[in-house]
């Protein structure tokens, strides 16, 4: 406990006292607690939580499987609230933890779940859940400890009426857990309360509702003439489905690690634009969200932005870092990086539509881009998104060869080139998104990178340009829009000259600077 801040210790202590108050009525003499059912359910929950440390189908259960709440929810539906709180304690204490202090975290889990089970049980009882589960006439369909003897017709007929109180109990269970999680995060890490709670309930609500449905199925079978054995059979397919879901999350983590490794390889090869890939991914996601894209497609857009320059791994490093002018042959070699990138990721199935964005993010609406000279609607939507995000970051971040343009200036330049170089809808979306949310880059190695808050009534607030670094010739920048990487792409013939000396973030042909 000493390693926790005082507020976090107080939060844990308050949760433990609340859990003790919730469970105490079940321990009092004369409480009529159904101890056989409590013991069986508590041991069952303990076994489910301990199973992750045992081999399962030849492999260990993935850590991402999370808590197995159907047993706790079944206790909520079958037992008094205080008895349901007792059921949650052994499993909560047995949950595996990764970060220290392990003992305090286990106590927190037990107290948190006991309190949530009590609150869910109270909500379930107030909505008449117990009566709906025991039959319309009030005659129980079976004793809490198992066994049959009731009329199965009444049990089946009344089962649908238990759905509403069961759903309400699952929602209450989720809300109490997430409220306590947010409270301890705010106390332990000093976060603002709104930030600590943001996204917790929405992300957990659907899984908890599924666990609640499984718990209700278990409770119905428990009270049916088939008794406890039938109730236990409900758990096996549910546990396997949770295991498969955890496998899915582990694969997602592997996907993210793959993307991270590719981006790090690009950053190591071209150290001048480190952090650019993540910022392009962030700006691409802002555009996609403003366009109303679905969450799954928004994630694909973000990945496309992050990996848009992965093809630079196929470009000789001497060309990316060359200090003199590029020959036409060298320029053509660098302009192959979209095709290199597409070939590199073509076999990675989970990238999906992102592959076309990697291949076509240097195409122009007027057809003068590369590698295939596509125009207008021929260019994939995601490639048009990434093209705008790429150029925006190149113009607003400081490089060793050019100073950062103010955000407002960069947006004005994008608007000027809309319809020729960029899709106007994508430009409008970025302007609207930055006007609403500001520009807050999440990853950068540039100390002077601009962070622009949202400004009501204006697209963005101007920022003071950062001082330019030492001049760098355009050779290393030639992987950008037409022949360049940052603001002020160089002339097509590869004429020399520092990029920082060119005006207003565009090349002599009047094109906005392209990003890497």
Short mmCIF file of C-alpha atoms in Angstrom, two decimals:
data_model
loop_
_atom_site.label_atom_id
_atom_site.label_comp_id
_atom_site.label_asym_id
_atom_site.label_seq_id
_atom_site.Cartn_x
_atom_site.Cartn_y
_atom_site.Cartn_z
CA UNK A 1 0.00 0.00 0.00
CA UNK A 2 2.92 2.36 0.64
CA UNK A 3 3.78 2.55 -3.04
CA UNK A 4 0.35 4.03 -3.82
CA UNK A 5 -0.44 7.73 -3.52
CA UNK A 6 -2.52 8.64 -0.45
CA UNK A 7 -5.65 9.26 -2.53
CA UNK A 8 -5.32 5.84 -4.19
CA UNK A 9 -4.91 4.16 -0.78
CA UNK A 10 -8.03 5.93 0.42
CA UNK A 11 -9.91 4.78 -2.68
CA UNK A 12 -8.89 1.13 -2.15
CA UNK A 13 -9.81 1.31 1.54
CA UNK A 14 -13.20 2.83 0.74
CA UNK A 15 -13.89 0.04 -1.78
CA UNK A 16 -12.96 -2.63 0.77
CA UNK A 17 -15.25 -1.08 3.41
CA UNK A 18 -18.07 -0.82 0.88
CA UNK A 19 -17.64 -4.47 -0.11
CA UNK A 20 -17.61 -5.55 3.54
CA UNK A 21 -20.82 -3.61 4.15
CA UNK A 22 -22.43 -5.24 1.10
CA UNK A 23 -21.49 -8.80 2.11
CA UNK A 24 -22.02 -8.48 5.89
CA UNK A 25 -25.80 -9.21 5.90
CA UNK A 26 -25.15 -12.66 4.42
CA UNK A 27 -22.84 -13.50 7.34
CA UNK A 28 -25.26 -12.53 10.10
CA UNK A 29 -26.99 -15.23 12.11
CA UNK A 30 -30.50 -15.90 10.89
CA UNK A 31 -29.88 -14.45 7.43
CA UNK A 32 -31.09 -17.60 5.67
CA UNK A 33 -28.17 -17.45 3.25
CA UNK A 34 -28.26 -20.48 0.88
CA UNK A 35 -24.74 -21.59 1.75
CA UNK A 36 -24.61 -24.66 -0.53
CA UNK A 37 -25.36 -22.49 -3.58
CA UNK A 38 -23.00 -19.72 -2.39
CA UNK A 39 -20.17 -22.20 -1.82
CA UNK A 40 -20.65 -23.95 -5.16
CA UNK A 41 -20.80 -20.73 -7.14
CA UNK A 42 -17.83 -19.22 -5.28
CA UNK A 43 -15.72 -22.31 -5.96
CA UNK A 44 -16.84 -22.32 -9.58
CA UNK A 45 -15.83 -18.68 -10.03
CA UNK A 46 -12.53 -19.36 -8.27
CA UNK A 47 -11.87 -22.26 -10.63
CA UNK A 48 -12.66 -20.19 -13.71
CA UNK A 49 -10.30 -17.41 -12.63
CA UNK A 50 -7.54 -19.87 -11.69
CA UNK A 51 -7.80 -21.80 -14.95
CA UNK A 52 -5.70 -19.26 -16.85
CA UNK A 53 -2.59 -20.52 -15.06
CA UNK A 54 -3.29 -24.11 -16.19
CA UNK A 55 -2.71 -25.63 -19.65
CA UNK A 56 -5.82 -25.47 -21.82
CA UNK A 57 -5.99 -27.45 -25.07
CA UNK A 58 -2.22 -27.72 -24.91
CA UNK A 59 -1.73 -23.97 -24.38
CA UNK A 60 -2.11 -21.51 -21.58
CA UNK A 61 -5.20 -19.36 -21.50
CA UNK A 62 -4.34 -15.94 -22.98
CA UNK A 63 -4.03 -13.10 -20.48
CA UNK A 64 -6.51 -11.07 -22.53
CA UNK A 65 -9.38 -13.38 -21.62
CA UNK A 66 -10.27 -11.05 -18.74
CA UNK A 67 -12.55 -11.86 -15.81
CA UNK A 68 -15.15 -14.58 -16.36
CA UNK A 69 -18.26 -12.84 -15.04
CA UNK A 70 -21.11 -15.22 -16.07
CA UNK A 71 -20.75 -17.09 -12.76
CA UNK A 72 -21.00 -13.84 -10.79
CA UNK A 73 -24.01 -12.76 -12.85
CA UNK A 74 -25.66 -16.14 -12.23
CA UNK A 75 -25.15 -15.53 -8.51
CA UNK A 76 -26.77 -12.11 -8.91
CA UNK A 77 -29.82 -13.74 -10.50
CA UNK A 78 -30.06 -16.69 -8.08
CA UNK A 79 -29.06 -15.31 -4.69
CA UNK A 80 -29.76 -12.36 -2.41
CA UNK A 81 -27.49 -9.35 -3.12
CA UNK A 82 -25.27 -9.86 -0.08
CA UNK A 83 -24.74 -13.53 -0.95
CA UNK A 84 -23.88 -12.60 -4.55
CA UNK A 85 -21.24 -10.22 -3.16
CA UNK A 86 -19.67 -13.12 -1.26
CA UNK A 87 -19.49 -15.23 -4.42
CA UNK A 88 -17.37 -12.57 -6.17
CA UNK A 89 -14.66 -12.44 -3.47
CA UNK A 90 -12.63 -15.67 -4.06
CA UNK A 91 -12.43 -15.21 -7.81
CA UNK A 92 -11.47 -11.56 -7.43
CA UNK A 93 -8.64 -12.50 -5.09
CA UNK A 94 -7.44 -15.18 -7.53
CA UNK A 95 -7.24 -12.94 -10.60
CA UNK A 96 -3.79 -12.69 -12.12
CA UNK A 97 -2.11 -9.30 -12.01
CA UNK A 98 0.95 -8.09 -13.88
CA UNK A 99 1.83 -4.82 -12.19
CA UNK A 100 2.75 -4.29 -8.57
CA UNK A 101 1.60 -4.20 -5.83
CA UNK A 102 -0.04 -7.55 -6.68
CA UNK A 103 -1.68 -8.09 -3.29
CA UNK A 104 -3.34 -4.69 -3.25
CA UNK A 105 -4.57 -5.15 -6.80
CA UNK A 106 -6.16 -8.51 -5.94
CA UNK A 107 -7.87 -7.02 -2.91
CA UNK A 108 -9.09 -4.18 -5.12
CA UNK A 109 -10.54 -6.61 -7.68
CA UNK A 110 -12.35 -8.57 -4.98
CA UNK A 111 -13.81 -5.46 -3.34
CA UNK A 112 -14.75 -3.92 -6.66
CA UNK A 113 -16.55 -7.02 -7.92
CA UNK A 114 -18.31 -7.67 -4.62
CA UNK A 115 -19.69 -4.13 -4.59
CA UNK A 116 -20.75 -4.38 -8.22
CA UNK A 117 -22.45 -7.75 -7.63
CA UNK A 118 -24.40 -6.33 -4.68
CA UNK A 119 -25.53 -3.29 -6.69
CA UNK A 120 -26.53 -5.49 -9.64
CA UNK A 121 -28.45 -7.80 -7.31
CA UNK A 122 -30.34 -4.87 -5.83
CA UNK A 123 -31.29 -3.59 -9.28
CA UNK A 124 -32.37 -7.08 -10.36
CA UNK A 125 -34.55 -7.51 -7.28
CA UNK A 126 -36.15 -4.07 -7.52
CA UNK A 127 -37.22 -4.80 -11.10
CA UNK A 128 -38.85 -8.10 -10.13
CA UNK A 129 -36.22 -10.37 -11.61
CA UNK A 130 -36.49 -13.07 -8.95
CA UNK A 131 -40.25 -13.32 -9.39
CA UNK A 132 -39.90 -13.55 -13.18
CA UNK A 133 -37.33 -16.31 -12.83
CA UNK A 134 -39.37 -18.40 -10.37
CA UNK A 135 -42.60 -18.49 -12.39
CA UNK A 136 -45.62 -16.33 -13.06
CA UNK A 137 -47.60 -17.84 -10.22
CA UNK A 138 -44.80 -17.27 -7.76
CA UNK A 139 -44.07 -20.96 -7.27
CA UNK A 140 -40.34 -21.54 -7.63
CA UNK A 141 -39.22 -23.63 -10.53
CA UNK A 142 -36.51 -25.21 -8.46
CA UNK A 143 -34.56 -24.67 -5.25
CA UNK A 144 -31.51 -22.39 -5.32
CA UNK A 145 -29.25 -25.29 -4.53
CA UNK A 146 -30.38 -27.29 -7.54
CA UNK A 147 -32.92 -30.01 -8.11
CA UNK A 148 -36.20 -29.98 -9.95
CA UNK A 149 -39.77 -30.69 -9.04
CA UNK A 150 -41.43 -27.65 -10.60
CA UNK A 151 -43.74 -27.39 -13.54
CA UNK A 152 -41.48 -26.79 -16.56
CA UNK A 153 -44.32 -25.13 -18.48
CA UNK A 154 -44.49 -22.23 -16.04
CA UNK A 155 -40.72 -21.90 -16.06
CA UNK A 156 -40.51 -21.65 -19.84
CA UNK A 157 -43.43 -19.26 -20.10
CA UNK A 158 -41.98 -16.83 -17.57
CA UNK A 159 -38.39 -16.91 -18.81
CA UNK A 160 -38.67 -13.96 -21.23
CA UNK A 161 -39.90 -11.68 -18.44
CA UNK A 162 -36.54 -12.01 -16.71
CA UNK A 163 -34.68 -10.47 -19.66
CA UNK A 164 -35.28 -6.82 -18.77
CA UNK A 165 -34.20 -6.99 -15.11
CA UNK A 166 -31.25 -9.17 -16.13
CA UNK A 167 -30.13 -6.61 -18.70
CA UNK A 168 -30.49 -3.82 -16.15
CA UNK A 169 -28.43 -5.82 -13.64
CA UNK A 170 -25.67 -6.36 -16.21
CA UNK A 171 -25.58 -2.63 -17.00
CA UNK A 172 -25.43 -1.72 -13.30
CA UNK A 173 -22.65 -4.27 -12.76
CA UNK A 174 -20.68 -2.72 -15.64
CA UNK A 175 -21.25 0.86 -14.49
CA UNK A 176 -20.14 0.17 -10.92
CA UNK A 177 -16.98 -1.60 -12.08
CA UNK A 178 -16.05 1.17 -14.51
CA UNK A 179 -16.90 3.91 -12.01
CA UNK A 180 -14.55 2.36 -9.46
CA UNK A 181 -11.87 1.81 -12.12
CA UNK A 182 -12.08 5.45 -13.13
CA UNK A 183 -11.92 6.58 -9.51
CA UNK A 184 -8.79 4.62 -8.73
CA UNK A 185 -7.12 5.74 -11.98
CA UNK A 186 -7.85 9.35 -11.18
CA UNK A 187 -6.54 8.88 -7.64
CA UNK A 188 -3.42 6.85 -8.50
CA UNK A 189 -2.28 8.72 -11.61
CA UNK A 190 -3.59 12.20 -10.88
CA UNK A 191 -5.74 12.25 -14.02
CA UNK A 192 -8.76 14.51 -14.31
CA UNK A 193 -11.92 12.54 -13.50
CA UNK A 194 -13.40 13.07 -16.97
CA UNK A 195 -10.24 11.74 -18.61
CA UNK A 196 -10.01 8.73 -16.30
CA UNK A 197 -13.60 7.65 -17.01
CA UNK A 198 -13.58 8.42 -20.73
CA UNK A 199 -14.35 5.33 -22.79
CA UNK A 200 -14.38 2.86 -19.88
CA UNK A 201 -18.12 2.20 -19.79
CA UNK A 202 -18.68 2.23 -23.56
CA UNK A 203 -15.87 -0.25 -24.14
CA UNK A 204 -17.01 -2.62 -21.38
CA UNK A 205 -20.79 -2.46 -21.78
CA UNK A 206 -21.16 -4.99 -24.63
CA UNK A 207 -18.93 -7.69 -23.05
CA UNK A 208 -20.72 -7.32 -19.72
CA UNK A 209 -24.10 -7.65 -21.38
CA UNK A 210 -22.92 -10.87 -23.05
CA UNK A 211 -21.72 -12.16 -19.68
CA UNK A 212 -25.06 -11.18 -18.19
CA UNK A 213 -26.93 -13.15 -20.85
CA UNK A 214 -24.76 -16.22 -20.18
CA UNK A 215 -25.34 -15.79 -16.45
CA UNK A 216 -29.10 -15.62 -17.02
CA UNK A 217 -28.99 -18.82 -19.10
CA UNK A 218 -27.06 -20.47 -16.29
CA UNK A 219 -29.56 -19.27 -13.68
CA UNK A 220 -32.53 -20.45 -15.74
CA UNK A 221 -31.03 -23.91 -16.15
CA UNK A 222 -30.07 -23.96 -12.47
CA UNK A 223 -33.70 -23.41 -11.43
CA UNK A 224 -35.06 -25.72 -14.10
CA UNK A 225 -35.97 -29.36 -13.48
CA UNK A 226 -32.53 -30.27 -14.88
CA UNK A 227 -30.76 -28.53 -12.00
CA UNK A 228 -27.09 -27.75 -11.46
CA UNK A 229 -25.55 -30.13 -14.04
CA UNK A 230 -27.43 -28.39 -16.85
CA UNK A 231 -26.36 -24.99 -15.50
CA UNK A 232 -22.72 -26.05 -15.55
CA UNK A 233 -22.98 -27.12 -19.17
CA UNK A 234 -23.75 -23.50 -20.10
CA UNK A 235 -20.29 -22.45 -18.92
CA UNK A 236 -18.24 -24.64 -21.24
CA UNK A 237 -19.17 -23.03 -24.58
CA UNK A 238 -19.07 -19.59 -22.96
CA UNK A 239 -15.59 -20.18 -21.58
CA UNK A 240 -14.36 -21.46 -24.94
CA UNK A 241 -15.81 -18.40 -26.69
CA UNK A 242 -14.02 -16.14 -24.21
CA UNK A 243 -10.79 -18.03 -24.91
CA UNK A 244 -11.25 -17.54 -28.66
CA UNK A 245 -12.01 -13.84 -28.12
CA UNK A 246 -8.81 -13.51 -26.12
CA UNK A 247 -6.91 -15.17 -28.95
CA UNK A 248 -8.35 -12.55 -31.29
CA UNK A 249 -7.10 -9.77 -29.04
CA UNK A 250 -3.68 -11.37 -28.89
CA UNK A 251 -3.60 -11.43 -32.69
CA UNK A 252 -4.59 -7.77 -32.74
CA UNK A 253 -1.68 -7.04 -30.40
CA UNK A 254 0.62 -8.94 -32.77
CA UNK A 255 -0.69 -6.85 -35.67
CA UNK A 256 0.05 -3.65 -33.79
CA UNK A 257 3.54 -4.91 -32.97
CA UNK A 258 4.13 -5.65 -36.67
CA UNK A 259 3.07 -2.14 -37.65
CA UNK A 260 5.22 -0.64 -34.90
CA UNK A 261 8.26 -2.59 -36.08
CA UNK A 262 7.81 -1.43 -39.69
CA UNK A 263 7.44 2.19 -38.64
CA UNK A 264 10.50 2.02 -36.40
CA UNK A 265 12.50 0.56 -39.28
CA UNK A 266 11.47 3.48 -41.50
CA UNK A 267 12.31 6.01 -38.77
CA UNK A 268 15.74 4.47 -38.26
CA UNK A 269 16.48 4.57 -41.98
CA UNK A 270 15.37 8.19 -42.45
CA UNK A 271 16.05 9.88 -39.14
CA UNK A 272 15.07 13.32 -40.46
CA UNK A 273 11.33 12.62 -40.34
CA UNK A 274 11.05 10.52 -37.19
CA UNK A 275 7.50 10.60 -35.83
CA UNK A 276 6.07 11.67 -39.18
CA UNK A 277 4.33 8.33 -39.79
CA UNK A 278 2.37 8.40 -36.53
CA UNK A 279 1.33 12.01 -37.10
CA UNK A 280 0.09 11.23 -40.60
CA UNK A 281 -1.89 8.35 -39.13
CA UNK A 282 -3.40 10.70 -36.56
CA UNK A 283 -4.34 13.34 -39.15
CA UNK A 284 -5.76 10.65 -41.46
CA UNK A 285 -7.98 9.36 -38.65
CA UNK A 286 -9.20 12.92 -37.97
CA UNK A 287 -10.20 13.29 -41.63
CA UNK A 288 -11.91 9.90 -41.68
CA UNK A 289 -13.85 10.66 -38.51
CA UNK A 290 -14.99 13.98 -39.92
CA UNK A 291 -16.18 12.18 -43.07
CA UNK A 292 -18.27 9.84 -40.91
CA UNK A 293 -16.42 6.63 -41.69
CA UNK A 294 -17.21 3.57 -39.59
CA UNK A 295 -14.87 2.72 -36.72
CA UNK A 296 -13.43 -0.33 -38.45
CA UNK A 297 -12.63 1.63 -41.61
CA UNK A 298 -11.31 4.54 -39.54
CA UNK A 299 -8.75 2.15 -38.04
CA UNK A 300 -7.72 1.04 -41.53
CA UNK A 301 -7.24 4.70 -42.51
CA UNK A 302 -5.06 5.28 -39.46
CA UNK A 303 -2.91 2.24 -40.28
CA UNK A 304 -2.61 3.40 -43.90
CA UNK A 305 -1.35 6.77 -42.71
CA UNK A 306 1.16 5.16 -40.39
CA UNK A 307 2.52 2.81 -43.07
CA UNK A 308 2.29 5.11 -46.08
CA UNK A 309 6.09 5.46 -46.37
CA UNK A 310 7.08 1.89 -45.54
CA UNK A 311 8.38 1.55 -49.10
CA UNK A 312 11.33 3.76 -48.18
CA UNK A 313 12.84 0.59 -46.73
CA UNK A 314 13.43 -0.45 -50.35
CA UNK A 315 15.12 2.84 -51.30
CA UNK A 316 18.91 2.99 -50.90
CA UNK A 317 19.79 4.92 -47.78
CA UNK A 318 22.42 6.93 -49.65
CA UNK A 319 19.63 8.46 -51.76
CA UNK A 320 17.47 9.36 -48.77
CA UNK A 321 20.43 11.05 -47.08
CA UNK A 322 22.18 12.47 -50.13
CA UNK A 323 23.32 16.07 -49.66
CA UNK A 324 23.57 17.01 -53.31
CA UNK A 325 21.13 17.22 -56.20
CA UNK A 326 19.43 14.09 -57.42
CA UNK A 327 19.97 12.80 -60.91
CA UNK A 328 16.81 11.98 -62.89
CA UNK A 329 17.56 8.29 -62.43
CA UNK A 330 17.90 8.70 -58.65
CA UNK A 331 14.64 10.63 -58.54
CA UNK A 332 12.86 7.85 -60.43
CA UNK A 333 14.27 5.33 -57.96
CA UNK A 334 12.93 7.24 -54.97
CA UNK A 335 9.55 7.68 -56.64
CA UNK A 336 9.21 3.90 -56.68
CA UNK A 337 8.73 3.84 -52.90
CA UNK A 338 4.90 3.57 -53.07
CA UNK A 339 5.24 0.44 -55.23
CA UNK A 340 7.93 -0.96 -52.95
CA UNK A 341 5.65 -0.37 -49.98
CA UNK A 342 2.71 -2.07 -51.65
CA UNK A 343 4.83 -5.11 -52.48
CA UNK A 344 6.14 -5.28 -48.93
CA UNK A 345 2.69 -5.33 -47.31
CA UNK A 346 0.75 -7.18 -50.02
CA UNK A 347 0.89 -10.44 -48.10
CA UNK A 348 -0.26 -8.93 -44.78
CA UNK A 349 -3.94 -9.80 -44.89
CA UNK A 350 -5.16 -7.66 -42.00
CA UNK A 351 -4.12 -4.42 -43.74
CA UNK A 352 -6.93 -4.76 -46.28
CA UNK A 353 -7.78 -1.46 -47.94
CA UNK A 354 -4.71 0.20 -46.44
CA UNK A 355 -2.56 -1.42 -49.12
CA UNK A 356 -4.16 0.64 -51.90
CA UNK A 357 -3.55 3.84 -49.89
CA UNK A 358 0.12 2.96 -49.54
CA UNK A 359 0.37 2.46 -53.31
CA UNK A 360 -1.55 5.57 -54.41
CA UNK A 361 -0.95 8.25 -51.74
CA UNK A 362 1.18 10.28 -54.20
CA UNK A 363 -1.42 10.35 -56.96
CA UNK A 364 -2.92 13.78 -57.72
CA UNK A 365 -6.51 14.66 -58.48
CA UNK A 366 -5.43 16.28 -61.77
CA UNK A 367 -3.65 13.09 -62.88
CA UNK A 368 -0.06 14.35 -62.67
CA UNK A 369 0.96 12.26 -59.68
CA UNK A 370 2.70 8.91 -59.44
CA UNK A 371 3.12 5.95 -59.73
CA UNK A 372 0.24 5.47 -62.22
CA UNK A 373 -1.06 8.96 -62.93
CA UNK A 374 -4.57 8.23 -61.63
CA UNK A 375 -6.98 11.16 -61.41
CA UNK A 376 -10.16 12.10 -59.58
CA UNK A 377 -12.33 9.20 -58.47
CA UNK A 378 -9.83 6.71 -59.89
CA UNK A 379 -7.70 7.36 -56.80
CA UNK A 380 -8.86 5.21 -53.83
CA UNK A 381 -10.60 7.16 -51.09
CA UNK A 382 -8.07 6.20 -48.43
CA UNK A 383 -5.20 7.33 -50.65
CA UNK A 384 -6.84 10.74 -51.04
CA UNK A 385 -7.17 10.98 -47.26
CA UNK A 386 -3.53 10.06 -46.63
CA UNK A 387 -2.29 12.48 -49.32
CA UNK A 388 -3.84 15.44 -47.49
CA UNK A 389 -2.65 14.27 -44.05
CA UNK A 390 0.85 13.64 -45.42
CA UNK A 391 1.25 17.11 -46.89
CA UNK A 392 -0.29 18.78 -43.83
CA UNK A 393 2.23 17.22 -41.44
CA UNK A 394 5.13 17.96 -43.76
CA UNK A 395 4.20 21.64 -43.80
CA UNK A 396 3.55 21.99 -40.05
CA UNK A 397 6.56 20.17 -38.59
CA UNK A 398 10.09 21.44 -38.42
CA UNK A 399 12.67 19.53 -40.43
CA UNK A 400 16.40 19.97 -40.72
CA UNK A 401 15.84 21.45 -44.19
CA UNK A 402 12.73 23.58 -43.68
CA UNK A 403 10.92 25.50 -40.98
CA UNK A 404 7.41 24.65 -39.87
CA UNK A 405 4.58 26.65 -41.40
CA UNK A 406 1.80 27.86 -39.11
CA UNK A 407 -1.17 25.51 -39.08
CA UNK A 408 -3.45 28.17 -40.54
CA UNK A 409 -0.98 28.77 -43.38
CA UNK A 410 -0.72 25.06 -44.12
CA UNK A 411 -4.50 24.69 -44.21
CA UNK A 412 -4.78 27.68 -46.53
CA UNK A 413 -2.19 26.11 -48.83
CA UNK A 414 -4.11 22.82 -48.88
CA UNK A 415 -7.30 24.72 -49.76
CA UNK A 416 -5.47 26.55 -52.55
CA UNK A 417 -4.35 23.24 -54.06
CA UNK A 418 -7.70 21.50 -53.58
CA UNK A 419 -9.17 20.34 -56.87
CA UNK A 420 -5.79 20.09 -58.57
CA UNK A 421 -3.53 18.23 -56.17
CA UNK A 422 -5.94 17.21 -53.39
CA UNK A 423 -9.52 16.05 -53.11
CA UNK A 424 -11.49 19.11 -51.89
CA UNK A 425 -13.69 16.97 -49.64
CA UNK A 426 -10.65 15.64 -47.77
CA UNK A 427 -9.21 19.14 -47.36
CA UNK A 428 -12.53 20.46 -46.02
CA UNK A 429 -12.69 17.54 -43.59
CA UNK A 430 -9.21 18.26 -42.21
CA UNK A 431 -9.94 21.98 -41.86
CA UNK A 432 -13.19 21.24 -40.03
CA UNK A 433 -11.58 18.61 -37.77
CA UNK A 434 -8.72 20.87 -36.72
CA UNK A 435 -11.12 23.74 -36.21
CA UNK A 436 -13.17 21.56 -33.89
CA UNK A 437 -10.48 19.59 -32.07
CA UNK A 438 -7.22 21.44 -32.67
CA UNK A 439 -3.97 19.75 -33.68
CA UNK A 440 -2.28 17.79 -30.90
CA UNK A 441 0.42 15.51 -32.36
CA UNK A 442 0.81 12.36 -30.30
CA UNK A 443 4.33 11.34 -31.37
CA UNK A 444 7.24 13.51 -32.40
CA UNK A 445 10.96 13.92 -32.09
CA UNK A 446 10.76 17.58 -33.10
CA UNK A 447 10.97 19.84 -30.08
CA UNK A 448 9.30 22.71 -31.92
CA UNK A 449 6.39 20.77 -33.41
CA UNK A 450 3.21 22.81 -33.14
CA UNK A 451 0.41 21.90 -30.76
CA UNK A 452 -2.66 23.92 -31.72
CA UNK A 453 -5.77 23.99 -29.51
CA UNK A 454 -9.22 24.16 -31.03
CA UNK A 455 -10.24 27.75 -31.73
CA UNK A 456 -13.99 28.44 -31.94
CA UNK A 457 -14.87 30.21 -35.15
CA UNK A 458 -11.50 29.64 -36.81
CA UNK A 459 -9.82 26.62 -38.39
CA UNK A 460 -6.75 26.92 -36.21
CA UNK A 461 -4.69 29.45 -34.37
CA UNK A 462 -1.48 30.57 -36.07
CA UNK A 463 1.71 29.47 -34.44
CA UNK A 464 5.12 31.05 -34.44
CA UNK A 465 7.32 29.31 -36.98
CA UNK A 466 10.20 27.43 -35.48
CA UNK A 467 13.71 28.38 -36.37
CA UNK A 468 15.04 26.34 -39.28
CA UNK A 469 17.70 23.78 -38.74
CA UNK A 470 20.85 23.50 -40.80
CA UNK A 471 20.11 23.41 -44.52
CA UNK A 472 19.75 20.03 -46.12
CA UNK A 473 19.66 19.43 -49.85
CA UNK A 474 16.53 17.95 -51.37
CA UNK A 475 17.99 14.53 -52.15
CA UNK A 476 16.75 13.06 -48.88
CA UNK A 477 13.42 14.76 -49.40
CA UNK A 478 12.70 13.49 -52.88
CA UNK A 479 10.31 10.80 -51.67
CA UNK A 480 7.59 13.41 -51.26
CA UNK A 481 4.82 14.79 -53.44
CA UNK A 482 6.14 15.18 -56.96
CA UNK A 483 9.82 15.09 -56.23
CA UNK A 484 9.99 16.32 -52.67
CA UNK A 485 9.21 15.28 -49.18
CA UNK A 486 8.41 18.40 -47.25
CA UNK A 487 7.10 21.87 -47.96
CA UNK A 488 8.53 23.08 -51.22
CA UNK A 489 9.08 20.01 -53.34
CA UNK A 490 11.99 20.41 -55.70
CA UNK A 491 11.86 20.85 -59.47
CA UNK A 492 11.38 17.81 -61.63
CA UNK A 493 14.88 17.99 -63.09
CA UNK A 494 16.51 17.56 -59.70
CA UNK A 495 18.07 21.03 -59.51
CA UNK A 496 19.95 21.59 -56.25
CA UNK A 497 19.11 23.94 -53.47
CA UNK A 498 18.03 23.89 -49.83
CA UNK A 499 14.28 23.35 -49.48
CA UNK A 500 13.94 25.90 -46.68
CA UNK A 501 14.74 28.67 -49.11
CA UNK A 502 11.64 28.03 -51.26
CA UNK A 503 8.58 30.10 -50.55
CA UNK A 504 5.23 29.28 -48.91
CA UNK A 505 5.54 25.51 -48.78
CA UNK A 506 5.18 24.73 -52.48
CA UNK A 507 7.41 23.90 -55.40
CA UNK A 508 8.00 26.11 -58.48
CA UNK A 509 5.00 24.46 -60.15
CA UNK A 510 2.76 25.72 -57.35
CA UNK A 511 2.20 22.39 -55.60
CA UNK A 512 1.73 22.04 -51.87
CA UNK A 513 4.52 20.21 -50.12
CA UNK A 514 4.11 16.48 -49.78
CA UNK A 515 4.98 14.52 -46.69
CA UNK A 516 7.06 11.45 -46.41
#
